[in-house]
mmCIF file with all atom_site columns, C-alpha atoms and ligand atoms in Angstrom:
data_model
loop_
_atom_site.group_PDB
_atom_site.id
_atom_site.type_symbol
_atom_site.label_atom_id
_atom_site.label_alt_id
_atom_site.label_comp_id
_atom_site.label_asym_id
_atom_site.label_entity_id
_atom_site.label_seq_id
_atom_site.pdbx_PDB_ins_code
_atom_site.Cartn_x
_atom_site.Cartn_y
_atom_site.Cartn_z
_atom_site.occupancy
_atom_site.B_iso_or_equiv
_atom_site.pdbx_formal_charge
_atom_site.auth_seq_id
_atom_site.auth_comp_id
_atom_site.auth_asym_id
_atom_site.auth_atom_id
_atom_site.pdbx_PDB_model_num
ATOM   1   C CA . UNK A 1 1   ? 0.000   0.000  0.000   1.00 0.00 ? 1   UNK A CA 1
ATOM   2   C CA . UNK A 1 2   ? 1.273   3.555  -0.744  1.00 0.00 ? 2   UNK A CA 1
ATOM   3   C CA . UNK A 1 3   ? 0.997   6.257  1.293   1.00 0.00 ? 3   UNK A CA 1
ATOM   4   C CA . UNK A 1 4   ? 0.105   9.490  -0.422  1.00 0.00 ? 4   UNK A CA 1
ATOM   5   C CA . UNK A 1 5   ? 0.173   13.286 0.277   1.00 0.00 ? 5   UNK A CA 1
ATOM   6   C CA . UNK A 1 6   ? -1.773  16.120 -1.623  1.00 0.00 ? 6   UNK A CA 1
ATOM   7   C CA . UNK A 1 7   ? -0.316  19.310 -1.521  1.00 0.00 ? 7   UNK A CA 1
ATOM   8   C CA . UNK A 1 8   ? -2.929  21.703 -3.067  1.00 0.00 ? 8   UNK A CA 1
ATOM   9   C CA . UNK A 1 9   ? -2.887  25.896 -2.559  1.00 0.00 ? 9   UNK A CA 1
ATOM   10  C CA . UNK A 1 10  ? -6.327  26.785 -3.850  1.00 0.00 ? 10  UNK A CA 1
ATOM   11  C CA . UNK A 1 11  ? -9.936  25.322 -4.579  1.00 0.00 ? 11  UNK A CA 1
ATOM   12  C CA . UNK A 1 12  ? -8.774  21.645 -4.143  1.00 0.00 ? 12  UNK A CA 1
ATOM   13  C CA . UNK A 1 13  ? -10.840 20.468 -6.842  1.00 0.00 ? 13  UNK A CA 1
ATOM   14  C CA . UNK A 1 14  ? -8.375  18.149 -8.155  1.00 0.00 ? 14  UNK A CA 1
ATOM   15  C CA . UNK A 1 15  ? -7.471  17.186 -4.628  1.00 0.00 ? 15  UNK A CA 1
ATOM   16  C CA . UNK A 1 16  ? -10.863 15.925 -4.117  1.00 0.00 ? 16  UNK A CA 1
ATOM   17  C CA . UNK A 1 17  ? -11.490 13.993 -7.150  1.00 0.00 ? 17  UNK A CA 1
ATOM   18  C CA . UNK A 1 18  ? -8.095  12.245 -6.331  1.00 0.00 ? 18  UNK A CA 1
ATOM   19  C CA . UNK A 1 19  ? -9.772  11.173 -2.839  1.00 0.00 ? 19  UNK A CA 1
ATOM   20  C CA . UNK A 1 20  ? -13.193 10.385 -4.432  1.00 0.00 ? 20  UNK A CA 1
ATOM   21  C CA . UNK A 1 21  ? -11.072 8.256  -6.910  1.00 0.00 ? 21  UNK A CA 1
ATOM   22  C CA . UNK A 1 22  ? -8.818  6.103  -4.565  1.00 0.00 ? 22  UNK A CA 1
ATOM   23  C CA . UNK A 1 23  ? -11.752 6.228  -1.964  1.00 0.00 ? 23  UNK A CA 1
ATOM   24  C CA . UNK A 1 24  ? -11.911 2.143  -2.004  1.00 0.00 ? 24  UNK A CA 1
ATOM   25  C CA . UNK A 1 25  ? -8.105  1.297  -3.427  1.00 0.00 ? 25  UNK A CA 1
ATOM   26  C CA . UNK A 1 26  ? -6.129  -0.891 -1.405  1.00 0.00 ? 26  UNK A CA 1
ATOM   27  C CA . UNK A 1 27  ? -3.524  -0.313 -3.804  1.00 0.00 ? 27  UNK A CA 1
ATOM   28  C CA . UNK A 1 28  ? -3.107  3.580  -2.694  1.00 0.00 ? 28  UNK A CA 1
ATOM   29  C CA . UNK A 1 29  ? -4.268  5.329  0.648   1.00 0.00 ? 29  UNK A CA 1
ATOM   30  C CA . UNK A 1 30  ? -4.351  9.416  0.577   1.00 0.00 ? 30  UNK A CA 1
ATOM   31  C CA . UNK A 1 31  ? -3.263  9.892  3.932   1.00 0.00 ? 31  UNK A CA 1
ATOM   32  C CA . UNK A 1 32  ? -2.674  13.814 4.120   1.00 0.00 ? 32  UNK A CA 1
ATOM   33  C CA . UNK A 1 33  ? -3.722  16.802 2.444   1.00 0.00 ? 33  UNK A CA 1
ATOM   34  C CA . UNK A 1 34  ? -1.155  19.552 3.357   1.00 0.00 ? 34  UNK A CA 1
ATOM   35  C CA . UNK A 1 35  ? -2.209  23.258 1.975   1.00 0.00 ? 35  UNK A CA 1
ATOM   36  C CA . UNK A 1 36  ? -0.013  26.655 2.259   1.00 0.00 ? 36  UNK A CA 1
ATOM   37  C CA . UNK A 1 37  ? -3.035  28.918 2.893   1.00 0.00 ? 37  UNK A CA 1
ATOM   38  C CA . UNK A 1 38  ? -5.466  28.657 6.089   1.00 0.00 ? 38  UNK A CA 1
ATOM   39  C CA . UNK A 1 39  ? -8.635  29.788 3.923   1.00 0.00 ? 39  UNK A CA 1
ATOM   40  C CA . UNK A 1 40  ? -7.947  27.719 0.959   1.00 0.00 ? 40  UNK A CA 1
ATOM   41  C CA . UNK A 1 41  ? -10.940 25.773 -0.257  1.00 0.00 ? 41  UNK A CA 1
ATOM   42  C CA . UNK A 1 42  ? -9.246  22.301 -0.046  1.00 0.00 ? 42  UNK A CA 1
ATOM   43  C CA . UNK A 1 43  ? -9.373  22.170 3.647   1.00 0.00 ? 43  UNK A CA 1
ATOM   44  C CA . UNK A 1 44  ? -13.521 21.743 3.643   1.00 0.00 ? 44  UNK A CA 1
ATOM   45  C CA . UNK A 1 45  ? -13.067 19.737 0.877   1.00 0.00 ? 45  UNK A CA 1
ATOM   46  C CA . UNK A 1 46  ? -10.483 17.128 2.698   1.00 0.00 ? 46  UNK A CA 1
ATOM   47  C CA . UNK A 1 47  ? -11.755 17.274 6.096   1.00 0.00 ? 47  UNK A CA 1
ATOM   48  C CA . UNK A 1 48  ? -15.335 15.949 4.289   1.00 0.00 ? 48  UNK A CA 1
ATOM   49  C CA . UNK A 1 49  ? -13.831 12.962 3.484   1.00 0.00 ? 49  UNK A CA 1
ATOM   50  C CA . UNK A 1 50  ? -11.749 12.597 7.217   1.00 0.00 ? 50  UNK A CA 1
ATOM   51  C CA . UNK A 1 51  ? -8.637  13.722 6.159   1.00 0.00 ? 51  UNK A CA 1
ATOM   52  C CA . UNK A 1 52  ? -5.850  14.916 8.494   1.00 0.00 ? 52  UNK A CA 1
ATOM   53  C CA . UNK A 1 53  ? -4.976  18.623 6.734   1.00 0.00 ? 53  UNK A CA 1
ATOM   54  C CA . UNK A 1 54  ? -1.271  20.413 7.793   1.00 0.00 ? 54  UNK A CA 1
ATOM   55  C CA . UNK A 1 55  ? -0.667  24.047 7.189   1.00 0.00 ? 55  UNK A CA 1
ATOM   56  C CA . UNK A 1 56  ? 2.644   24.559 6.269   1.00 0.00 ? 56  UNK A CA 1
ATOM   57  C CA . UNK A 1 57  ? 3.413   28.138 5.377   1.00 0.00 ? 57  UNK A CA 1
ATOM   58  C CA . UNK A 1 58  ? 5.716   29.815 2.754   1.00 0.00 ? 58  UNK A CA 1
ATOM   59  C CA . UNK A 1 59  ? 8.123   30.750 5.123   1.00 0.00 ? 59  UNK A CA 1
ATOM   60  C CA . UNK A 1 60  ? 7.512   27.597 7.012   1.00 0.00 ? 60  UNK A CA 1
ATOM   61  C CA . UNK A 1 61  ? 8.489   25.154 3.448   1.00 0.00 ? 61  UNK A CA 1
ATOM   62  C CA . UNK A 1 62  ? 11.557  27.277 3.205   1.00 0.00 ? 62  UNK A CA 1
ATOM   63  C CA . UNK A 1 63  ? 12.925  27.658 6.973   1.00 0.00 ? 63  UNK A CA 1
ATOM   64  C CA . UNK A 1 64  ? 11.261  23.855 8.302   1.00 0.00 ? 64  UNK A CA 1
ATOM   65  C CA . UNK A 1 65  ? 12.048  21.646 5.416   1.00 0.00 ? 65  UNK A CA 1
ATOM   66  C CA . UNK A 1 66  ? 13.975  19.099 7.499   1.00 0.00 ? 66  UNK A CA 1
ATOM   67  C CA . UNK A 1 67  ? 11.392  18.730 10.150  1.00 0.00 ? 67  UNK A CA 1
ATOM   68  C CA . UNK A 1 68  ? 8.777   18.836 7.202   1.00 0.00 ? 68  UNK A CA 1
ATOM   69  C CA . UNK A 1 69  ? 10.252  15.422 5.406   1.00 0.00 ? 69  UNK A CA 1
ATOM   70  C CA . UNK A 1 70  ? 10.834  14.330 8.681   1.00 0.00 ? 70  UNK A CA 1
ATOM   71  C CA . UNK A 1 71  ? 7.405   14.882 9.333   1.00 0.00 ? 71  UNK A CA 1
ATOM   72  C CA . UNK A 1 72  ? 5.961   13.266 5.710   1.00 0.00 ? 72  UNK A CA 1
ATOM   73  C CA . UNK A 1 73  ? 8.619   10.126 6.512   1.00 0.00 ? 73  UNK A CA 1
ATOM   74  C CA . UNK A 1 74  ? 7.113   9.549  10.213  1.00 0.00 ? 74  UNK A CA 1
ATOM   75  C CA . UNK A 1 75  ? 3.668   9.270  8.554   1.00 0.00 ? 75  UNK A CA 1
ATOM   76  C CA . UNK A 1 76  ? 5.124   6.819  5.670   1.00 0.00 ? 76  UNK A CA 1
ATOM   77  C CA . UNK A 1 77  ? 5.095   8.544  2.583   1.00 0.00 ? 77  UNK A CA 1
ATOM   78  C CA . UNK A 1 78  ? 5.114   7.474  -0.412  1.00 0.00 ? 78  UNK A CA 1
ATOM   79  C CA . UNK A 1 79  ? 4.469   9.598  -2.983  1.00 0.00 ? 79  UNK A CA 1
ATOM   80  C CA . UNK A 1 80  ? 3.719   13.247 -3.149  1.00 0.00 ? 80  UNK A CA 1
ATOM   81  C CA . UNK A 1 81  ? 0.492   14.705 -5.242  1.00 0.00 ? 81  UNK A CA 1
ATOM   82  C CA . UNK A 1 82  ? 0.669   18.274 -6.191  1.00 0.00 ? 82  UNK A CA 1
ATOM   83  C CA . UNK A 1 83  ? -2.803  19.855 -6.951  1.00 0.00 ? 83  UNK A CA 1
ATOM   84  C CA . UNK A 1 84  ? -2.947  23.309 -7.910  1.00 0.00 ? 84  UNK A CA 1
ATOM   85  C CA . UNK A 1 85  ? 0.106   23.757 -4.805  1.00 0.00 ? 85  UNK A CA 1
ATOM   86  C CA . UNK A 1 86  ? 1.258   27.274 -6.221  1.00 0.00 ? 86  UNK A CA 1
ATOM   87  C CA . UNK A 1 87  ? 4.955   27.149 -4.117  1.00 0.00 ? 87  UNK A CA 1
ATOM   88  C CA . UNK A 1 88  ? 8.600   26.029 -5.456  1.00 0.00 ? 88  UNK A CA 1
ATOM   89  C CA . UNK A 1 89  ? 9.179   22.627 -3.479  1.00 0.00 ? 89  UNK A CA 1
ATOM   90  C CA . UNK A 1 90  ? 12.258  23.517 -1.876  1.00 0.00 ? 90  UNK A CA 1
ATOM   91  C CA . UNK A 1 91  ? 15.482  21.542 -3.558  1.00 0.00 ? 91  UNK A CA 1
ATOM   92  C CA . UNK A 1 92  ? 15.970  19.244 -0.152  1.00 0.00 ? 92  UNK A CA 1
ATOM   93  C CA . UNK A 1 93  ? 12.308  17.990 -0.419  1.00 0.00 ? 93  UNK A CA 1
ATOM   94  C CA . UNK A 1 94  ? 12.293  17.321 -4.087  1.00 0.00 ? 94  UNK A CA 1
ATOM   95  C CA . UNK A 1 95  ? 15.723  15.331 -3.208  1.00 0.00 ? 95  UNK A CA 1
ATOM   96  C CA . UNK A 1 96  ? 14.052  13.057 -0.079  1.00 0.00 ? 96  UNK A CA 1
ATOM   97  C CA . UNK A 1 97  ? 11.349  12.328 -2.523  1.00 0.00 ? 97  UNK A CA 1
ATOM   98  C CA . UNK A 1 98  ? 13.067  11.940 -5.824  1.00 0.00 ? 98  UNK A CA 1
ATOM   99  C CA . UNK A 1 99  ? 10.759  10.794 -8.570  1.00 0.00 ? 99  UNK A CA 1
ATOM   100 C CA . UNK A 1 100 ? 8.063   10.479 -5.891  1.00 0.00 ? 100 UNK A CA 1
ATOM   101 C CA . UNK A 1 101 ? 7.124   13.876 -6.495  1.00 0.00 ? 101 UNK A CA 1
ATOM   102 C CA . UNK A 1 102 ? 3.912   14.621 -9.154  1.00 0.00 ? 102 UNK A CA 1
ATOM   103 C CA . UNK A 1 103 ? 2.515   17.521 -10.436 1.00 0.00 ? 103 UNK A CA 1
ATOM   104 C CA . UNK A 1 104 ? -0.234  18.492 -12.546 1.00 0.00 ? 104 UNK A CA 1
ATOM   105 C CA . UNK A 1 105 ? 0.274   21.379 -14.686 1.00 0.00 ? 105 UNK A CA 1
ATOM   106 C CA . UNK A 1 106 ? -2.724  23.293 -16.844 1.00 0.00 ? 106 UNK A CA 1
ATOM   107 C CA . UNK A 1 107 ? -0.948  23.523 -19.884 1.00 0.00 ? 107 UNK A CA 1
ATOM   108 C CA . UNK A 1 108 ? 1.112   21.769 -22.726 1.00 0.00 ? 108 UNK A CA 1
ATOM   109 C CA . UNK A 1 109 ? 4.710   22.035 -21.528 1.00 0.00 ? 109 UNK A CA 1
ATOM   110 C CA . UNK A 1 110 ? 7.153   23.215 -22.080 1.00 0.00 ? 110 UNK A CA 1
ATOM   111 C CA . UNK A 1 111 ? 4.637   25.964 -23.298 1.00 0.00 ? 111 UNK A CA 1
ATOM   112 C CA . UNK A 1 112 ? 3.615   27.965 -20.519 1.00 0.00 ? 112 UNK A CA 1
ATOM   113 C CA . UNK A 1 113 ? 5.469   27.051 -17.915 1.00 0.00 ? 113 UNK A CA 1
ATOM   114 C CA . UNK A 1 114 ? 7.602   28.819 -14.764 1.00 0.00 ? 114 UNK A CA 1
ATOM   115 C CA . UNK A 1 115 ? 7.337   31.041 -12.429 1.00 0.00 ? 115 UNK A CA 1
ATOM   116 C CA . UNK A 1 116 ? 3.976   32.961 -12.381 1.00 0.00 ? 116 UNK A CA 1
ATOM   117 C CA . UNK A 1 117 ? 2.268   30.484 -14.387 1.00 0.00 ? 117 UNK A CA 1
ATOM   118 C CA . UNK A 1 118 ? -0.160  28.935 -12.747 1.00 0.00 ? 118 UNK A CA 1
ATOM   119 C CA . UNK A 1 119 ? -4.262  28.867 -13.038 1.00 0.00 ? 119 UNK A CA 1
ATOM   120 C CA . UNK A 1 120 ? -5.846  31.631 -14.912 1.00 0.00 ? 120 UNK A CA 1
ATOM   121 C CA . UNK A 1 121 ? -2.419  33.517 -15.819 1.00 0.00 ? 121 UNK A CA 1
ATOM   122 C CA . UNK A 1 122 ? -1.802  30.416 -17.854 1.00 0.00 ? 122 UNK A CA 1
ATOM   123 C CA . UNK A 1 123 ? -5.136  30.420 -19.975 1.00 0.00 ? 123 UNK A CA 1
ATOM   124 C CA . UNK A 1 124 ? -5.238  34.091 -20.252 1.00 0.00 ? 124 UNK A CA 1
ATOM   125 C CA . UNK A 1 125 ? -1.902  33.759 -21.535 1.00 0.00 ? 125 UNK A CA 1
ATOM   126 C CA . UNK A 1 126 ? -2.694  30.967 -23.997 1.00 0.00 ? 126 UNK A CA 1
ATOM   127 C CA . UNK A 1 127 ? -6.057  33.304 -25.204 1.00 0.00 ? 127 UNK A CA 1
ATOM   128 C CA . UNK A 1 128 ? -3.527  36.379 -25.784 1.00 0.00 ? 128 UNK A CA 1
ATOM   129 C CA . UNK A 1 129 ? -1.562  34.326 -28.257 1.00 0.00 ? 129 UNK A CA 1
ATOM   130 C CA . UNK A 1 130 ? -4.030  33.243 -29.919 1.00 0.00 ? 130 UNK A CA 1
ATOM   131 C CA . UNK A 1 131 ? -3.195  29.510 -29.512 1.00 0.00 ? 131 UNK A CA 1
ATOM   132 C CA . UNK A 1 132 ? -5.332  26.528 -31.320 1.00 0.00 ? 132 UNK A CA 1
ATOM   133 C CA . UNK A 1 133 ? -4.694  23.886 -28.488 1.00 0.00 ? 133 UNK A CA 1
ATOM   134 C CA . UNK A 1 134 ? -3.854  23.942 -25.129 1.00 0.00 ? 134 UNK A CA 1
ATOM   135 C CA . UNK A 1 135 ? -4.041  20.820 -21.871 1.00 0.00 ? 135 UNK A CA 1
ATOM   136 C CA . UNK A 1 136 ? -2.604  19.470 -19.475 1.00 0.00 ? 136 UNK A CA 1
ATOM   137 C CA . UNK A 1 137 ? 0.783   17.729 -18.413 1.00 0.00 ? 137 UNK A CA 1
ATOM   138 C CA . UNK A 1 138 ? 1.246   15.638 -15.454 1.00 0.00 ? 138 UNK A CA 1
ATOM   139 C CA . UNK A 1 139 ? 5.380   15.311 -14.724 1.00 0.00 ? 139 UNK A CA 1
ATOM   140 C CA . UNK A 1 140 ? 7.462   14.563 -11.772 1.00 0.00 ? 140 UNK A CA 1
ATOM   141 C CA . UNK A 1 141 ? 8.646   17.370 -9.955  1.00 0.00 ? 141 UNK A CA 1
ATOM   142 C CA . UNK A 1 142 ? 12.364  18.084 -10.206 1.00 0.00 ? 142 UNK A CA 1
ATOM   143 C CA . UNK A 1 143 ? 14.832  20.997 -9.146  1.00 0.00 ? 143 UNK A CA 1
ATOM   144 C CA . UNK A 1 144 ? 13.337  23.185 -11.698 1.00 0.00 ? 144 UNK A CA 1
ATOM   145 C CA . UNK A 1 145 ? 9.541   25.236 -11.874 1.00 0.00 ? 145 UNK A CA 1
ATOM   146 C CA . UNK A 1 146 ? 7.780   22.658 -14.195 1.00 0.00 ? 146 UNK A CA 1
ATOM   147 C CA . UNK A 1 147 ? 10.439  20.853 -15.881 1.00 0.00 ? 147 UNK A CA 1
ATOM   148 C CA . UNK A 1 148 ? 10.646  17.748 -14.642 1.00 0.00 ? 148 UNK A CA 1
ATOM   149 C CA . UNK A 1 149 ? 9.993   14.317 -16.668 1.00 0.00 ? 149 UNK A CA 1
ATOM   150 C CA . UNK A 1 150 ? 6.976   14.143 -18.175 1.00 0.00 ? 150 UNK A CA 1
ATOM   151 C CA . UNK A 1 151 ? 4.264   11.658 -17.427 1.00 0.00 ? 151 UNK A CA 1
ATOM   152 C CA . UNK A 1 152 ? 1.043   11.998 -19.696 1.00 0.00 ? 152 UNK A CA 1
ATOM   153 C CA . UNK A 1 153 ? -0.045  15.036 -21.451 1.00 0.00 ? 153 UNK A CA 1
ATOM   154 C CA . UNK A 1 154 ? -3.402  15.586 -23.013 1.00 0.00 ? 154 UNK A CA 1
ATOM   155 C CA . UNK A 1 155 ? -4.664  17.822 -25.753 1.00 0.00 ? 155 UNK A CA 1
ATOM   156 C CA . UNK A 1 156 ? -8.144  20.547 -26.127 1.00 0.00 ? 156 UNK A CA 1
ATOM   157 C CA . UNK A 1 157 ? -8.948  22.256 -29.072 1.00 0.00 ? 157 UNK A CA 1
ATOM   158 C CA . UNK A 1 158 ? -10.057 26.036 -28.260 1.00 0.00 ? 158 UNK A CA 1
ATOM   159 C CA . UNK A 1 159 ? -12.877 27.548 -29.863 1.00 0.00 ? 159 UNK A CA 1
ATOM   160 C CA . UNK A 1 160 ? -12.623 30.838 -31.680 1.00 0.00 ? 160 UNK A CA 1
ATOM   161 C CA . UNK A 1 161 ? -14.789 32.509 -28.487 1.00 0.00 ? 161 UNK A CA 1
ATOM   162 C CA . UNK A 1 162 ? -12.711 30.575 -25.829 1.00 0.00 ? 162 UNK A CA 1
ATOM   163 C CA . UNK A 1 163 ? -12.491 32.912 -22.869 1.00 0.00 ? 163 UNK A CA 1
ATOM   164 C CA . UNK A 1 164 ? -9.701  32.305 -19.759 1.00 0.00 ? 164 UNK A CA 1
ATOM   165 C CA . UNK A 1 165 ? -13.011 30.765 -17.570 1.00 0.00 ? 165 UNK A CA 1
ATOM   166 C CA . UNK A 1 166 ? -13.960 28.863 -20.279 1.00 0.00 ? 166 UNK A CA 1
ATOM   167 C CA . UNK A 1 167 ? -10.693 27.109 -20.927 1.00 0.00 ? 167 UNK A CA 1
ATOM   168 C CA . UNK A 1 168 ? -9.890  26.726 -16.958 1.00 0.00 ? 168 UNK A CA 1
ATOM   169 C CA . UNK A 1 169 ? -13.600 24.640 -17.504 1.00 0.00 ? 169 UNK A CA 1
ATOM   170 C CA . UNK A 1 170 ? -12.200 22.512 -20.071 1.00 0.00 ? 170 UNK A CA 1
ATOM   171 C CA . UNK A 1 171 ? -8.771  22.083 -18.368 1.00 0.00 ? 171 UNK A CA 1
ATOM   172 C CA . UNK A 1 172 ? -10.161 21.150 -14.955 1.00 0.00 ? 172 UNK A CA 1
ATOM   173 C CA . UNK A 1 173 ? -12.334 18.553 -16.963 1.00 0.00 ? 173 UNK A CA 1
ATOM   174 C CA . UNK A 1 174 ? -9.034  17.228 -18.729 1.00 0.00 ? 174 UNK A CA 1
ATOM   175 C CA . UNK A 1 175 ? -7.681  16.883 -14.937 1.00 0.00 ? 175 UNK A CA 1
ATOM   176 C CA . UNK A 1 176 ? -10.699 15.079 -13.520 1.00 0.00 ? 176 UNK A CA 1
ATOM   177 C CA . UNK A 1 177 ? -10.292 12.265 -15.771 1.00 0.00 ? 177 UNK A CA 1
ATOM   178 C CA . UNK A 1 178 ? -6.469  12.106 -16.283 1.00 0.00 ? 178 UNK A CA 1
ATOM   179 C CA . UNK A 1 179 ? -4.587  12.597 -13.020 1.00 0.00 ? 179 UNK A CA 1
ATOM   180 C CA . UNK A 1 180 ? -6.034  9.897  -11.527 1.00 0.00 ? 180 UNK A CA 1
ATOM   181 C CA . UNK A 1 181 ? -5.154  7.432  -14.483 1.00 0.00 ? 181 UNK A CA 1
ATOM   182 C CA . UNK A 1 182 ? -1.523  9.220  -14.505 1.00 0.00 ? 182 UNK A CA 1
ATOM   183 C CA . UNK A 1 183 ? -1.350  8.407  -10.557 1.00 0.00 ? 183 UNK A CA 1
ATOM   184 C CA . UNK A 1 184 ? -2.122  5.507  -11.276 1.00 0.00 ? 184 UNK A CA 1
ATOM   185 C CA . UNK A 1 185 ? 0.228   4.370  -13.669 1.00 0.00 ? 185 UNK A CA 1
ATOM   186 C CA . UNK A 1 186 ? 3.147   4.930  -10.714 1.00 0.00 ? 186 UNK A CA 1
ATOM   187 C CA . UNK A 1 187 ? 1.042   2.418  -8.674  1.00 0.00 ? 187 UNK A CA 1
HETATM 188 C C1 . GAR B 2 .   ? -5.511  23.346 -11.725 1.00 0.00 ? 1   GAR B C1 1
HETATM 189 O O1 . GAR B 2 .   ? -5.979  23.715 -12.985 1.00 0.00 ? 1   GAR B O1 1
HETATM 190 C C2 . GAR B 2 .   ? -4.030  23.002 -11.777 1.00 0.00 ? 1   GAR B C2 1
HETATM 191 O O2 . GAR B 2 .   ? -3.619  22.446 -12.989 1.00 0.00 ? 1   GAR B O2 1
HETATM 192 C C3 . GAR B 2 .   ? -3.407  24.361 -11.590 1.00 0.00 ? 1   GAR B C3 1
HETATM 193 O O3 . GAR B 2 .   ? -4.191  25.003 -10.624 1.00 0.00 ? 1   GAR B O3 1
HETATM 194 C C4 . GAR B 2 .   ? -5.544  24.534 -10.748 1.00 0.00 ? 1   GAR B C4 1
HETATM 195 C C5 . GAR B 2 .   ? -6.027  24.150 -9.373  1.00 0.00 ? 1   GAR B C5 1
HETATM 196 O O4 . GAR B 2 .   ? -7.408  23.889 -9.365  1.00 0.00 ? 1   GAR B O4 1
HETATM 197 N N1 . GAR B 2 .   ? -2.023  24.228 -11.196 1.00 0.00 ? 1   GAR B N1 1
HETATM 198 C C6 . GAR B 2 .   ? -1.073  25.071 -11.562 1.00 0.00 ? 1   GAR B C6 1
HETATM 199 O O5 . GAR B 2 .   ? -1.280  26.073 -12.207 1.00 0.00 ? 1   GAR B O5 1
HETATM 200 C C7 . GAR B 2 .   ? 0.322   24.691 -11.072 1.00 0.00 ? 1   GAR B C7 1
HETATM 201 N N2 . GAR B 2 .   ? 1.325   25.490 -11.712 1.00 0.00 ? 1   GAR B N2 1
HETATM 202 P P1 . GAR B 2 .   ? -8.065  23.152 -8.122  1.00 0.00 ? 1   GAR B P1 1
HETATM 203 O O6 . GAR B 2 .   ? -7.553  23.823 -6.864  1.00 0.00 ? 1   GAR B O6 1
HETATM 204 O O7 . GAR B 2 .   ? -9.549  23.330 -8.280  1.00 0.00 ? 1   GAR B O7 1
HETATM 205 O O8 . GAR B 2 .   ? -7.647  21.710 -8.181  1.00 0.00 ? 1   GAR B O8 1
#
């Protein structure tokens, strides 16, 4: 059985269709959800379905990260889910994890990736260029902002009245149904 951790910043959508997914799995138990922010959405979300939530601050990631893995290793884990978790993982946390480490990101990459691309910057972005296609990438998490290996990536036409809310629609429907079958795969 792995033990997992979601990290997730915002709405926790994704966070919560990950739970709702591996609800009965004996092949994968999400054992924490740990958010940056004390008024993100994701903390309703996970304490719904009983889970244990940890707020770790920015400054906290940063100035704790040894008492932070040793913190995710006493509680046996795994693997580490990033869903919509808007913070660098410092360097000494991507190494105690390495290749245990998953993000989803709301674009093709390399396209729209980095620093200060994340949510609706990206699709407001992808509008302003006028782009045909845009989706989703699911990679491990390495040293640098959204370049680590990639995992699965999937496609979306735009239409020629796409707005940035109604992209973010069709991207979070992209992520409903593919991070849980890329999660899967490292099972
Ligand atoms: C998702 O679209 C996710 O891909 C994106 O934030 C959104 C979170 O939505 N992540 C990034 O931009 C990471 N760079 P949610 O909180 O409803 O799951």
């Amino acid at each position: 059985m792995i033990n997992a951790a979601i990290f997730a910043s915002g709405e926790g959508s994704n966070a919560e269709n990950l739970i709702n997914y591996f609800k009965n799995d004996s092949r994968i138990k999400i054992k924490l959800v740990i958010t940056n922010k004390d008024d993100a959405g994701v903390i309703a979300r996970a304490e719904k379905h009983k889970k244990t939530v940890q707020i770790i601050s920015k400054e906290a990631l940063h100035s704790y990260t040894d008492q932070i893995i040793d913190f995710l290793k006493t509680e046996k884990i795994d693997l580490i889910i990033l869903a919509g978790f808007l913070l660098k993982i410092p360097e000494k946390l991507v190494k105690a994890f390495p290749e245990k480490i998953v993000n989803i990101h709301p674009s093709l990459l390399p396209l729209y990736g980095g620093s200060g691309m994340y949510g609706m910057n990206v699709h407001k972005a992808v509008i302003n260029n006028k782009e045909k296609q845009s989706g989703i990438t699911v990679h491990f998490v390495n040293e640098e902002y959204d370049k680590g290996k990639i995992i699965l990536q999937e496609k979306v036409n735009l239409s020629e009245d796409e707005t940035p809310q109604s992209l973010a629609t069709k991207i979070h429907e992209l992520e409903y149904k593919y991070y849980p079958l890329a999660v899967e795969r490292l099972l």
